[in-house]
Coordinates of C-alpha atoms and ligand atoms in Angstrom, one line a residue:
X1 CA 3.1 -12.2 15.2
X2 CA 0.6 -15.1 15.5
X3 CA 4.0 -17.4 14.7
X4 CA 5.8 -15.7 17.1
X5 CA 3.5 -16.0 19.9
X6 CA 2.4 -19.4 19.0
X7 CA 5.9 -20.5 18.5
X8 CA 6.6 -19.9 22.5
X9 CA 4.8 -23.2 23.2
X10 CA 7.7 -25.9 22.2
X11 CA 5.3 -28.9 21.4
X12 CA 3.8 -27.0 18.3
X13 CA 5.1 -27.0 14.9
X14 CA 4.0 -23.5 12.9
X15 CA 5.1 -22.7 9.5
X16 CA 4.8 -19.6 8.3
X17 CA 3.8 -19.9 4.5
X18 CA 5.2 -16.5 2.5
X19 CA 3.2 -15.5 -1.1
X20 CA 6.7 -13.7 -2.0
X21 CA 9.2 -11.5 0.6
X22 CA 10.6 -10.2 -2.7
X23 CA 7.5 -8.7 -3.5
X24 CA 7.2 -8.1 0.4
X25 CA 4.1 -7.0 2.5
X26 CA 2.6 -3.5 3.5
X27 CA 3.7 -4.0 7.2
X28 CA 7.1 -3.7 5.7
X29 CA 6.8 -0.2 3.9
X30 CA 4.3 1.1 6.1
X31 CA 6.0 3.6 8.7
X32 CA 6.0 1.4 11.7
X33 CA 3.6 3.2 13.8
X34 CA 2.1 1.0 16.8
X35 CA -0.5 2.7 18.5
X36 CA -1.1 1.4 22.2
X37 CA -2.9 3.4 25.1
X38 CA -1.1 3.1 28.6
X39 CA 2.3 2.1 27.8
X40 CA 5.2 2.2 30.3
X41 CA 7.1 4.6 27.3
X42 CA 3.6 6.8 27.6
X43 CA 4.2 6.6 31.4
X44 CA 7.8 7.7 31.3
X45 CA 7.0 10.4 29.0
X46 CA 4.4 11.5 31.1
X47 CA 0.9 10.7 29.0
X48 CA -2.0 9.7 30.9
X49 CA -3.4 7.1 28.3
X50 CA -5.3 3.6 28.8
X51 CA -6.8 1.4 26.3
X52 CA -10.6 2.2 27.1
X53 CA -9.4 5.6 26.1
X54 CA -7.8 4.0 23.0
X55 CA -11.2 2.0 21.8
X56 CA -13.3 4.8 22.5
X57 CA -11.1 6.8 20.0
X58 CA -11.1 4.7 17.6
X59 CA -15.2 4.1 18.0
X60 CA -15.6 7.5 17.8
X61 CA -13.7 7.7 14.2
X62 CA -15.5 4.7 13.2
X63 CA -19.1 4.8 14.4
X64 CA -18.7 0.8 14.3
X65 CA -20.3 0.0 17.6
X66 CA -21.3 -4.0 16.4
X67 CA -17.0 -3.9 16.0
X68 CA -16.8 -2.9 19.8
X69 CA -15.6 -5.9 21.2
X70 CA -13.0 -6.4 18.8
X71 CA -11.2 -2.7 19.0
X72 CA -11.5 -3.5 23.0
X73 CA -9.7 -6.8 23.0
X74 CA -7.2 -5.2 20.7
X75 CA -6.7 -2.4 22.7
X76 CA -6.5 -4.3 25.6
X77 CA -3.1 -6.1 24.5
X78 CA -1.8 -3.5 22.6
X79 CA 0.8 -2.3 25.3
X80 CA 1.7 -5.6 26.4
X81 CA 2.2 -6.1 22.7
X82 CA 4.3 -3.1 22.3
X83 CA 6.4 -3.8 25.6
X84 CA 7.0 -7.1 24.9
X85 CA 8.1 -5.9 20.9
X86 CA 10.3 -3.6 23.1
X87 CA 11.6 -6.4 25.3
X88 CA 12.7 -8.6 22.1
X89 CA 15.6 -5.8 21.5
X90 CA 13.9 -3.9 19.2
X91 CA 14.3 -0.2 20.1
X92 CA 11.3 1.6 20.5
X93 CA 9.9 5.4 21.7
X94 CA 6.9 6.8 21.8
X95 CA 6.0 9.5 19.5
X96 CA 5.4 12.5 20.9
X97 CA 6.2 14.3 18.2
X98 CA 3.9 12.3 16.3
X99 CA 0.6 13.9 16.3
X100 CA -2.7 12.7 14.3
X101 CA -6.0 13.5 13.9
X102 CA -8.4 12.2 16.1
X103 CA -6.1 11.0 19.0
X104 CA -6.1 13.2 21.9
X105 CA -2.6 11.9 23.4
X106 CA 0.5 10.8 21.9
X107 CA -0.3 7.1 21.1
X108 CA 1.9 5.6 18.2
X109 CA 4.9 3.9 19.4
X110 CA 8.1 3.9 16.7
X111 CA 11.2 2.8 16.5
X112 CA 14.1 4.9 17.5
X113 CA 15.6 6.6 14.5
X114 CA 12.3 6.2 12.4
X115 CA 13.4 3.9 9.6
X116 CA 9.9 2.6 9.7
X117 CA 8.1 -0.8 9.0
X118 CA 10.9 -2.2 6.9
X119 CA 13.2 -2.5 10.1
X120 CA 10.3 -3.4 12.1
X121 CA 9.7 -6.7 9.9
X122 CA 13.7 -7.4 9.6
X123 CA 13.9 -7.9 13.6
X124 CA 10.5 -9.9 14.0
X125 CA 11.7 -11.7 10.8
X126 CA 15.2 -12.3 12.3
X127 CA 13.6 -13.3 16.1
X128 CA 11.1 -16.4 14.0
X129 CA 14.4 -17.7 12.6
X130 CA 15.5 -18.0 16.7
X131 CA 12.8 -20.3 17.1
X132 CA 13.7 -24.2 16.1
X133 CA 9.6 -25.4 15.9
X134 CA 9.0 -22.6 13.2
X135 CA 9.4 -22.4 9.5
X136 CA 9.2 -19.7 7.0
X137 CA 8.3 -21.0 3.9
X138 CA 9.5 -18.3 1.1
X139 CA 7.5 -18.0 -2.1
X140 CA 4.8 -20.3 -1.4
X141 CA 1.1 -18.5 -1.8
X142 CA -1.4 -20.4 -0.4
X143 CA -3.9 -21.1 -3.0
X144 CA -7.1 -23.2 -1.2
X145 CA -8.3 -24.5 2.1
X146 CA -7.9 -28.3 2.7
X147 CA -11.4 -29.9 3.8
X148 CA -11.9 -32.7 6.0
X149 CA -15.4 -34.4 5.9
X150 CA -16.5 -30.8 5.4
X151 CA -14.1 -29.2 8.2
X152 CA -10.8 -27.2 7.6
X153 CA -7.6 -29.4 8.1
X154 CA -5.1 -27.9 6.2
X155 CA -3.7 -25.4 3.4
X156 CA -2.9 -26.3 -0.6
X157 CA 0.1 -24.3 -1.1
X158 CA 2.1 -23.4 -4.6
X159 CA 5.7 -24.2 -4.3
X160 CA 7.9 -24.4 -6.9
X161 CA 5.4 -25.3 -9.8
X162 CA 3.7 -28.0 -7.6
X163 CA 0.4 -27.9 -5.0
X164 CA 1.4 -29.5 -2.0
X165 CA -1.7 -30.3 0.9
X166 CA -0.3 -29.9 3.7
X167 CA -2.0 -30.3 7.2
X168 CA -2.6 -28.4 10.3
X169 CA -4.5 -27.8 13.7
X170 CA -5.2 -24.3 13.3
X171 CA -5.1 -21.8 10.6
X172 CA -4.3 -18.1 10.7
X173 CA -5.1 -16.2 7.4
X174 CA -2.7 -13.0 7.5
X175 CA -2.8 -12.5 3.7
X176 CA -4.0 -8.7 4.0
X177 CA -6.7 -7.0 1.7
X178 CA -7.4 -6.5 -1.6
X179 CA -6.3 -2.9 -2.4
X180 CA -4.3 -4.7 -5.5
X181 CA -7.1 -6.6 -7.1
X182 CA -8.3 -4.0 -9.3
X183 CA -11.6 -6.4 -10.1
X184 CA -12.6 -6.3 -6.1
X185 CA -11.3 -2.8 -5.6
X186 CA -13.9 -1.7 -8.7
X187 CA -17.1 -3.9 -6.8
X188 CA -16.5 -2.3 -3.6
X189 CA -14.3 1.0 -3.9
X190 CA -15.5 1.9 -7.0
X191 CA -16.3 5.6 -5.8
X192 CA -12.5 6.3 -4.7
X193 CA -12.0 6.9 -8.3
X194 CA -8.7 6.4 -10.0
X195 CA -6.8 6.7 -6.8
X196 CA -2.9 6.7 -6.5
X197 CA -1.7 2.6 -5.5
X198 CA 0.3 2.7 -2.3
X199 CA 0.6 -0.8 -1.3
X200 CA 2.0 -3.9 -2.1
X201 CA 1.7 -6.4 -5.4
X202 CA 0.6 -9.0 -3.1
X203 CA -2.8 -7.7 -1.6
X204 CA -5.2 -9.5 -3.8
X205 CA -7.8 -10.6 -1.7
X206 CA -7.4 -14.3 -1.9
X207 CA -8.5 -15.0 1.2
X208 CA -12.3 -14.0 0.7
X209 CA -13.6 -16.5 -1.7
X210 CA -11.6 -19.3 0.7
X211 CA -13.9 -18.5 3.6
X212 CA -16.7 -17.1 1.7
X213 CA -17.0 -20.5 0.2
X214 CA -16.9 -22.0 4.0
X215 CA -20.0 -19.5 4.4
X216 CA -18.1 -16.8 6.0
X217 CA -19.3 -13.4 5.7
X218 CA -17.4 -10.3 4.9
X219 CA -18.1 -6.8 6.1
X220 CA -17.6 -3.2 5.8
X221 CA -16.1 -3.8 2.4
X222 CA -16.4 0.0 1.3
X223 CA -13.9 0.9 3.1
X224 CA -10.1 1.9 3.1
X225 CA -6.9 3.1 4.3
X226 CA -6.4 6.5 2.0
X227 CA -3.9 8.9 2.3
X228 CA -4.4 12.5 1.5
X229 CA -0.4 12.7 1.5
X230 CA 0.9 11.0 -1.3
X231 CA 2.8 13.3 -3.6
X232 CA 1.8 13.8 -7.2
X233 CA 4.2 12.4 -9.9
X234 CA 6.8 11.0 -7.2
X235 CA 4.0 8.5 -5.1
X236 CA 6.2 9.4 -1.3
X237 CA 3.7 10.6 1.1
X238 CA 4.2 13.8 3.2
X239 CA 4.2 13.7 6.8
X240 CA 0.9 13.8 8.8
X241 CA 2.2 15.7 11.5
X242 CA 2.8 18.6 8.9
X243 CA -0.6 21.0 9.8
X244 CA 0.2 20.3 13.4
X245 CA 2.8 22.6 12.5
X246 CA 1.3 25.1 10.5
X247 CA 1.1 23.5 7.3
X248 CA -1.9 24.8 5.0
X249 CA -3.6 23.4 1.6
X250 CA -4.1 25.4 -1.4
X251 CA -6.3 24.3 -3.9
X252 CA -5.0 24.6 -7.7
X253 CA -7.5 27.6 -7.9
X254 CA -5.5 29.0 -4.8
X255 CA -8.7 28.4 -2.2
X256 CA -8.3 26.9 1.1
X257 CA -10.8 24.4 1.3
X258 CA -10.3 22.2 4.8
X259 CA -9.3 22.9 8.4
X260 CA -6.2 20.9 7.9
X261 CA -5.8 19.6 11.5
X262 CA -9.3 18.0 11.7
X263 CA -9.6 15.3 9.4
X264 CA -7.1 12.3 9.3
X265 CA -5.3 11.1 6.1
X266 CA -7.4 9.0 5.5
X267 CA -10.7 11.1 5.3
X268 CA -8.5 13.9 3.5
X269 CA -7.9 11.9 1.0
X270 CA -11.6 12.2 -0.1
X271 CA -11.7 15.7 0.3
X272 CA -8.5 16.0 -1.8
X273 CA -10.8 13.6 -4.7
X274 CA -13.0 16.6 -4.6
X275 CA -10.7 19.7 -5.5
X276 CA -10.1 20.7 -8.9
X277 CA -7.4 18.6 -10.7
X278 CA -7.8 16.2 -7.6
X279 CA -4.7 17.7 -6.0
X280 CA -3.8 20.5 -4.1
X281 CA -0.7 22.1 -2.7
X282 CA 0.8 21.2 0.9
X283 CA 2.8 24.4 1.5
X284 CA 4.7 24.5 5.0
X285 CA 7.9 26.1 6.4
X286 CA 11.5 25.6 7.6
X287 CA 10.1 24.9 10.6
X288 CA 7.6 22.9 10.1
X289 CA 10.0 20.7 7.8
X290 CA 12.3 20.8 10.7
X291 CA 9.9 19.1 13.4
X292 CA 8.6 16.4 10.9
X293 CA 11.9 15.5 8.6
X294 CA 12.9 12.6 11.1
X295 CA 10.2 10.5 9.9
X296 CA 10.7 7.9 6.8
X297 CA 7.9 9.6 5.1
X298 CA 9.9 12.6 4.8
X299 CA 13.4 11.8 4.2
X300 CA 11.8 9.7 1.1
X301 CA 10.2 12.6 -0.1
X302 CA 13.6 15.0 0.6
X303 CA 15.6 12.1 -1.2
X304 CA 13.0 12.0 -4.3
X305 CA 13.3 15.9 -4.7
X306 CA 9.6 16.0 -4.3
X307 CA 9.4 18.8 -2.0
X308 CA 10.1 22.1 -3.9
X309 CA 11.5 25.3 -1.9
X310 CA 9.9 28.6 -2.5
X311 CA 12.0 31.5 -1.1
X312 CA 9.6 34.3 -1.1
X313 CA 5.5 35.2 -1.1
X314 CA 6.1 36.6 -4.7
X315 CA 7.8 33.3 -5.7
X316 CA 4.6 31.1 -3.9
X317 CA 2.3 33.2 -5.6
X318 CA 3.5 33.0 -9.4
X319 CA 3.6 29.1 -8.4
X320 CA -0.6 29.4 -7.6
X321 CA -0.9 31.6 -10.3
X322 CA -2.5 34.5 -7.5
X323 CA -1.1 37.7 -7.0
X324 CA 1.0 38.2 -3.9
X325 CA -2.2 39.6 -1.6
X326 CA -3.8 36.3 -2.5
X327 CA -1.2 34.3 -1.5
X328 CA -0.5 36.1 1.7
X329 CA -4.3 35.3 2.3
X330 CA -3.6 31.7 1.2
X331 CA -0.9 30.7 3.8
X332 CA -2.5 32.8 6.7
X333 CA -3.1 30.7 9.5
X334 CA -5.9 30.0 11.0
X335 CA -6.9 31.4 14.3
X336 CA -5.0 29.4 16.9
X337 CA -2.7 27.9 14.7
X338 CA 0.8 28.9 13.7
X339 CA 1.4 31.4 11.2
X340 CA 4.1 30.4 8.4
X341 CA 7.3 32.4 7.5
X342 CA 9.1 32.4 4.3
X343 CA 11.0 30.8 2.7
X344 CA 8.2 27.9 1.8
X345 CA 8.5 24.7 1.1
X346 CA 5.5 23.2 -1.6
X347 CA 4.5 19.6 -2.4
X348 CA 1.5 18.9 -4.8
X349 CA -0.6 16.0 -2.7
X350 CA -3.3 13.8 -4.1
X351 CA -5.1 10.8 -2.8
X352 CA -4.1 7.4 -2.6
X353 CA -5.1 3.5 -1.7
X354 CA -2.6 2.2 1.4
X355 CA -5.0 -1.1 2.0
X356 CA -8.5 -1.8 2.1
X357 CA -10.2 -2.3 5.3
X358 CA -13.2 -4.6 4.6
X359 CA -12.9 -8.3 5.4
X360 CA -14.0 -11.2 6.9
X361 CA -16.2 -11.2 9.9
X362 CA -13.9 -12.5 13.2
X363 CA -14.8 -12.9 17.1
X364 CA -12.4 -11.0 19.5
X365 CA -10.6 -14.1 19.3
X366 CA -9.6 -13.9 15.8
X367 CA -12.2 -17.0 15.0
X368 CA -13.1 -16.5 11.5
X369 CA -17.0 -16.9 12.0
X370 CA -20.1 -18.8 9.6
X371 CA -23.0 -17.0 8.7
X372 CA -25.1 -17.8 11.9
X373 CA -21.8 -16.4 13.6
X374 CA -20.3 -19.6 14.8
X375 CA -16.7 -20.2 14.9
X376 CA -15.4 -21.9 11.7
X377 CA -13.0 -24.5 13.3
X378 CA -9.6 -24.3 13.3
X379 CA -10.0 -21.0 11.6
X380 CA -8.1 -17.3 12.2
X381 CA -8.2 -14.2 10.4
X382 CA -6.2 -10.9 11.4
X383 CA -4.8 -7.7 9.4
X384 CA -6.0 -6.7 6.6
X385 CA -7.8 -10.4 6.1
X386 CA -9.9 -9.7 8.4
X387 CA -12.7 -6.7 8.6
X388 CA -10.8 -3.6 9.9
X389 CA -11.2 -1.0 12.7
X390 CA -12.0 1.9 10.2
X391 CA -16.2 0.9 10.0
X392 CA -18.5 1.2 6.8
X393 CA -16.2 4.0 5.6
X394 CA -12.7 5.4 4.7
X395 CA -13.4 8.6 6.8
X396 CA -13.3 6.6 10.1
X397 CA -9.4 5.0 9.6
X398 CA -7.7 6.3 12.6
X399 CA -3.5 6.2 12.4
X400 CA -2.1 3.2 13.2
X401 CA -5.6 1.0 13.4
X402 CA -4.0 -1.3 10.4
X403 CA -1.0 -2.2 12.8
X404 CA -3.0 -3.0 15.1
X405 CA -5.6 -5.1 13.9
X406 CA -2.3 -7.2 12.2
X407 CA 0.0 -7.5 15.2
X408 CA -2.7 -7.4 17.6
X409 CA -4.4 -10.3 16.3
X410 CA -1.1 -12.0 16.1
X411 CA -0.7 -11.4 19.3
X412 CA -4.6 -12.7 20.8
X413 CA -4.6 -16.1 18.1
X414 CA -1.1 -16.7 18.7
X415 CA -1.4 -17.0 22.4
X416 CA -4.5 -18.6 22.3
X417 CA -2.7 -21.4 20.2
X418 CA 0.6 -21.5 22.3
X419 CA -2.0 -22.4 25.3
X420 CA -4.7 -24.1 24.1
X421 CA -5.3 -28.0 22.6
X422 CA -4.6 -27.2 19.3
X423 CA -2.0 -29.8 18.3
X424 CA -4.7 -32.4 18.9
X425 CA -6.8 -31.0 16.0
X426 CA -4.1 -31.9 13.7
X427 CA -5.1 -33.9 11.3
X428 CA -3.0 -37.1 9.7
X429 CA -1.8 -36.0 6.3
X430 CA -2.7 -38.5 3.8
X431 CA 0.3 -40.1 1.7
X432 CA -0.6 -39.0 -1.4
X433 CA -0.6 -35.2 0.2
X434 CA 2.5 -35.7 1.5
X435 CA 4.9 -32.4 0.5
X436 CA 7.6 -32.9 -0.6
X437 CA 10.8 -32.8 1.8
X438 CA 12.3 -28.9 1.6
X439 CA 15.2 -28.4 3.8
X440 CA 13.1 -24.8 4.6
X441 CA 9.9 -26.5 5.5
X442 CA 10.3 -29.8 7.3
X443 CA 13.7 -29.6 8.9
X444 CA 12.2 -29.2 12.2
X445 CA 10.4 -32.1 11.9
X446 CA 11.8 -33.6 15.2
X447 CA 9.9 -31.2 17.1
X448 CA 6.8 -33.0 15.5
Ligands
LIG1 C1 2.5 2.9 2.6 C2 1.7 2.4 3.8 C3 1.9 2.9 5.1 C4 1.3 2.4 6.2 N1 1.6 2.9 7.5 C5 1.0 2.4 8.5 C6 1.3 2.7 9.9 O1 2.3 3.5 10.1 N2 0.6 2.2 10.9 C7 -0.4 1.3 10.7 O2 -1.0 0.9 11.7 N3 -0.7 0.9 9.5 C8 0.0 1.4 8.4 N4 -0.3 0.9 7.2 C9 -1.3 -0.2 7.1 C10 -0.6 -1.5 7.5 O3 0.6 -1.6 6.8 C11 -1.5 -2.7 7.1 O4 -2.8 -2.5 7.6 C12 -0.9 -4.0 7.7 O5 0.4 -4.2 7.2 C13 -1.8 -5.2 7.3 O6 -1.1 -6.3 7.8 P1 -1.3 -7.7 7.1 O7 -0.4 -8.7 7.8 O8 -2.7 -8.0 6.9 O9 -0.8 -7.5 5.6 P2 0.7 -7.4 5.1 O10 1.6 -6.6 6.0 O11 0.6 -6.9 3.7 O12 1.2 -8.9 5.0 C14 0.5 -9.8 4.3 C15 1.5 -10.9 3.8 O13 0.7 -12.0 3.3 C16 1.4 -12.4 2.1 N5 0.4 -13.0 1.2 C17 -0.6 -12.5 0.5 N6 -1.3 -13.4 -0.2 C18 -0.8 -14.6 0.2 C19 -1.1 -16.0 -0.1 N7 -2.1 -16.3 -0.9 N8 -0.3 -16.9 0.5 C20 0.7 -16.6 1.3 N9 1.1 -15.4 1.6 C21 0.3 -14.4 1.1 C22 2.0 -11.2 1.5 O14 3.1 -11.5 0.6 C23 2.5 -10.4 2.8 O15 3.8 -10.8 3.2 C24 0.3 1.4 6.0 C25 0.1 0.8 4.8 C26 0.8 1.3 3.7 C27 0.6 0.7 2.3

């Protein structure tokens, strides 16, 4: 997103330097959920929504009141964001059928036929290659900071066997977290346990030391995105709109032990580490399946066989191990809620790790800041790089934050960068640094 938006100013030259698409990124096999308060989709559907309402949602989730300014400024483009995403072609609704914990109106904005992240990525993918001053440079981790007389001036990037310096104006660190770097994960998310891994190979963190080493400061580094959802021995997740619809969860001692409608994925995934086996049983019905199977999440799940069909009470109960006046008990719903009808549908949920949400400390302006707070020059950090939405603690992650800290902060740097002075920072690249010509990389060069 920061490409994109950057890219929209002619004069600059942005490459967009890619660890491994093979390997691919979470934004990719994530469902593809924008959240954005006050959307002309929300407005045709008839949902009063705004983004104060949005950041004050999100707040309240998190408790993070020093991250105010950030969730406000994010907030606050979020449904130009979304329109404009919109506006590019790709086809996009708002969810209302798309309910989550902790958000009072229908809020996450999807993609028409729910195919999720991975077509989401293909069309912002596709639109980068429209634009002749960028280039996406495939397999090429960045592996170090260039320094200048002790200020930032480029990247050192691995490309086919061989570091290459290579120069720039202004930086944008968009590597995500460190969910996958089992070392980090232990120092700071040691108390998740031994927790399902959702994500991607390629979230290993290696953006911290690079700006911790600059004297930038990282933050709320206990936290993550969990799900409560992901199915035991087949790793899909279940739907989150499931209780909305009745679903209940039946510990493998046959108790209920949560109001299933009031915590988000996220926090149930901590209650889930709690029960007995650390699992329990997500038991809905055909209607229930019916309202949520047009989601990703589910058809994976329908396609993996990891939803089982019980056709009676007596059949659900032998499954528990209760009798059958248990299990009526079990399934009953709770006042309020919708009562569930035979036949059953069972999946055994435990928790998982989708992405951490600690990182490095950042303005509203994406400006990767020092430890007195100042701006690190030349310096951006967004998405999972940068400290998330969620606060000191999993329990605050509210759906779709992760999105939007990503695209939003695409969105804020790379407009900042498409307007502002930045191709005046850039440094001369010395000889010796010079890459190596790749067709990929340097064949817009006469946009330089
Ligand atoms: C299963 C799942 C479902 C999710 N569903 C949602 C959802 O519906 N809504 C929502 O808001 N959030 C969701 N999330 C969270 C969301 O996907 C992430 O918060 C978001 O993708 C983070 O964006 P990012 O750009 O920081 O990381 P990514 O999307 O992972 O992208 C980071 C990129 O950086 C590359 N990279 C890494 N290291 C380097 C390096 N050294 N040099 C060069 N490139 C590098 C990676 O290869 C990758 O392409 C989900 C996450 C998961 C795992």
């Amino acid at each position: 997103m920061t490409a994109l938006r950057a890219a929209q100013n002619p004069d600059l030259v942005v490459a967009v330097f890619e660890k491994s698409t093979r390997e691919g990124c979470n934004a990719a096999i994530s469902s593809g959920s924008l959240p954005a308060g006050g959307t002309r989709f929300q407005r045709l559907a008839g949902i009063d929504d705004s983004p104060q309402k949005h950041a004050e949602e999100i707040l309240a989730a998190s408790g993070d009141e020093e991250w105010r300014p950030i969730v406000e400024a994010l907030c606050a483009v979020a449904p130009a964001m979304v329109e404009w995403i919109a506006d590019t072609g790709y086809p996009i609704e708002v969810g209302t059928d798309m309910p989550r914990a902790g958000m009072s109106v229908p809020r996450l904005h999807t993609d028409v036929g729910r195919q999720g992240g991975g077509r989401l990525m293909r069309h912002l993918r596709g639109l980068l290659g429209s634009y002749p001053n960028v280039a996406f440079v495939d397999e090429a981790p960045i592996v170090g900071l260039v320094m200048d007389a002790g200020v930032v001036s480029g990247v050192v990037v691995n490309q086919n066997g061989r570091r290459q310096r290579i120069g720039a104006g202004a930086i944008m660190l968009a590597v995500d977290g460190f969910a996958n770097n089992p070392a980090l994960v232990r120092e700071y998310l040691g108390d998740l346990g031994n927790p399902y891994y959702g994500g991607v190979s390629t979230s290993t963190g290696d953006a911290l030391t690079w700006v911790q080493r600059l004297g930038g400061r990282v933050r709320n580094m206990g936290a993550g995105l969990r799900s409560g959802l992901v199915v035991v021995d087949h790793g899909t997740r279940v739907s989150p709109a499931l209780p909305f619809h009745g679903a209940v969860l039946v510990n493998a001692n046959g108790q209920r032990f949560v109001d299933e409608e009031r915590h988000g994925y996220s926090a149930m995934a901590g209650i889930l580490q709690g029960q007995p086996g650390e699992r329990a049983a997500m038991i809905f019905d055909a209607t229930a399946l019916a309202a949520t199977r047009e989601s990703e999440m589910m058809r994976e799940c329908l396609a993996a066989r990891a939803i089982r069909e019980v056709a009676t009470l007596a059949e659900l109960a032998a499954l528990l191990r209760l009798d059958v006046e248990q299990a009526r008990e079990a399934v009953t719903a709770r006042p309020g809620r919708r009562q569930l009808r035979q036949p059953f549908y069972l999946a055994w949920v435990t928790h998982g790790l989708l992405t951490t949400q600690g990182g490095v400390v950042i303005d509203a302006q994406g400006r990767v800041l020092d430890s007195a707070d100042r701006p690190i020059p030349h310096l951006y950090a967004g998405g999972g790089t940068a400290c998330g939405l969620a606060g000191p603690s999993s329990d605050g992650y509210l759906s779709g934050n992760g999105l939007l800290s990503a695209f939003g902060l695409g969105w804020i740097v790379g407009n900042a960068l498409a307007s502002g002075p930045v191709g005046r920072f850039a440094p001369p690249v010395r000889a010796a640094d010079q890459p190596r010509r790749s067709a990929t990389a340097f064949s817009k060069e006469r946009h330089r």
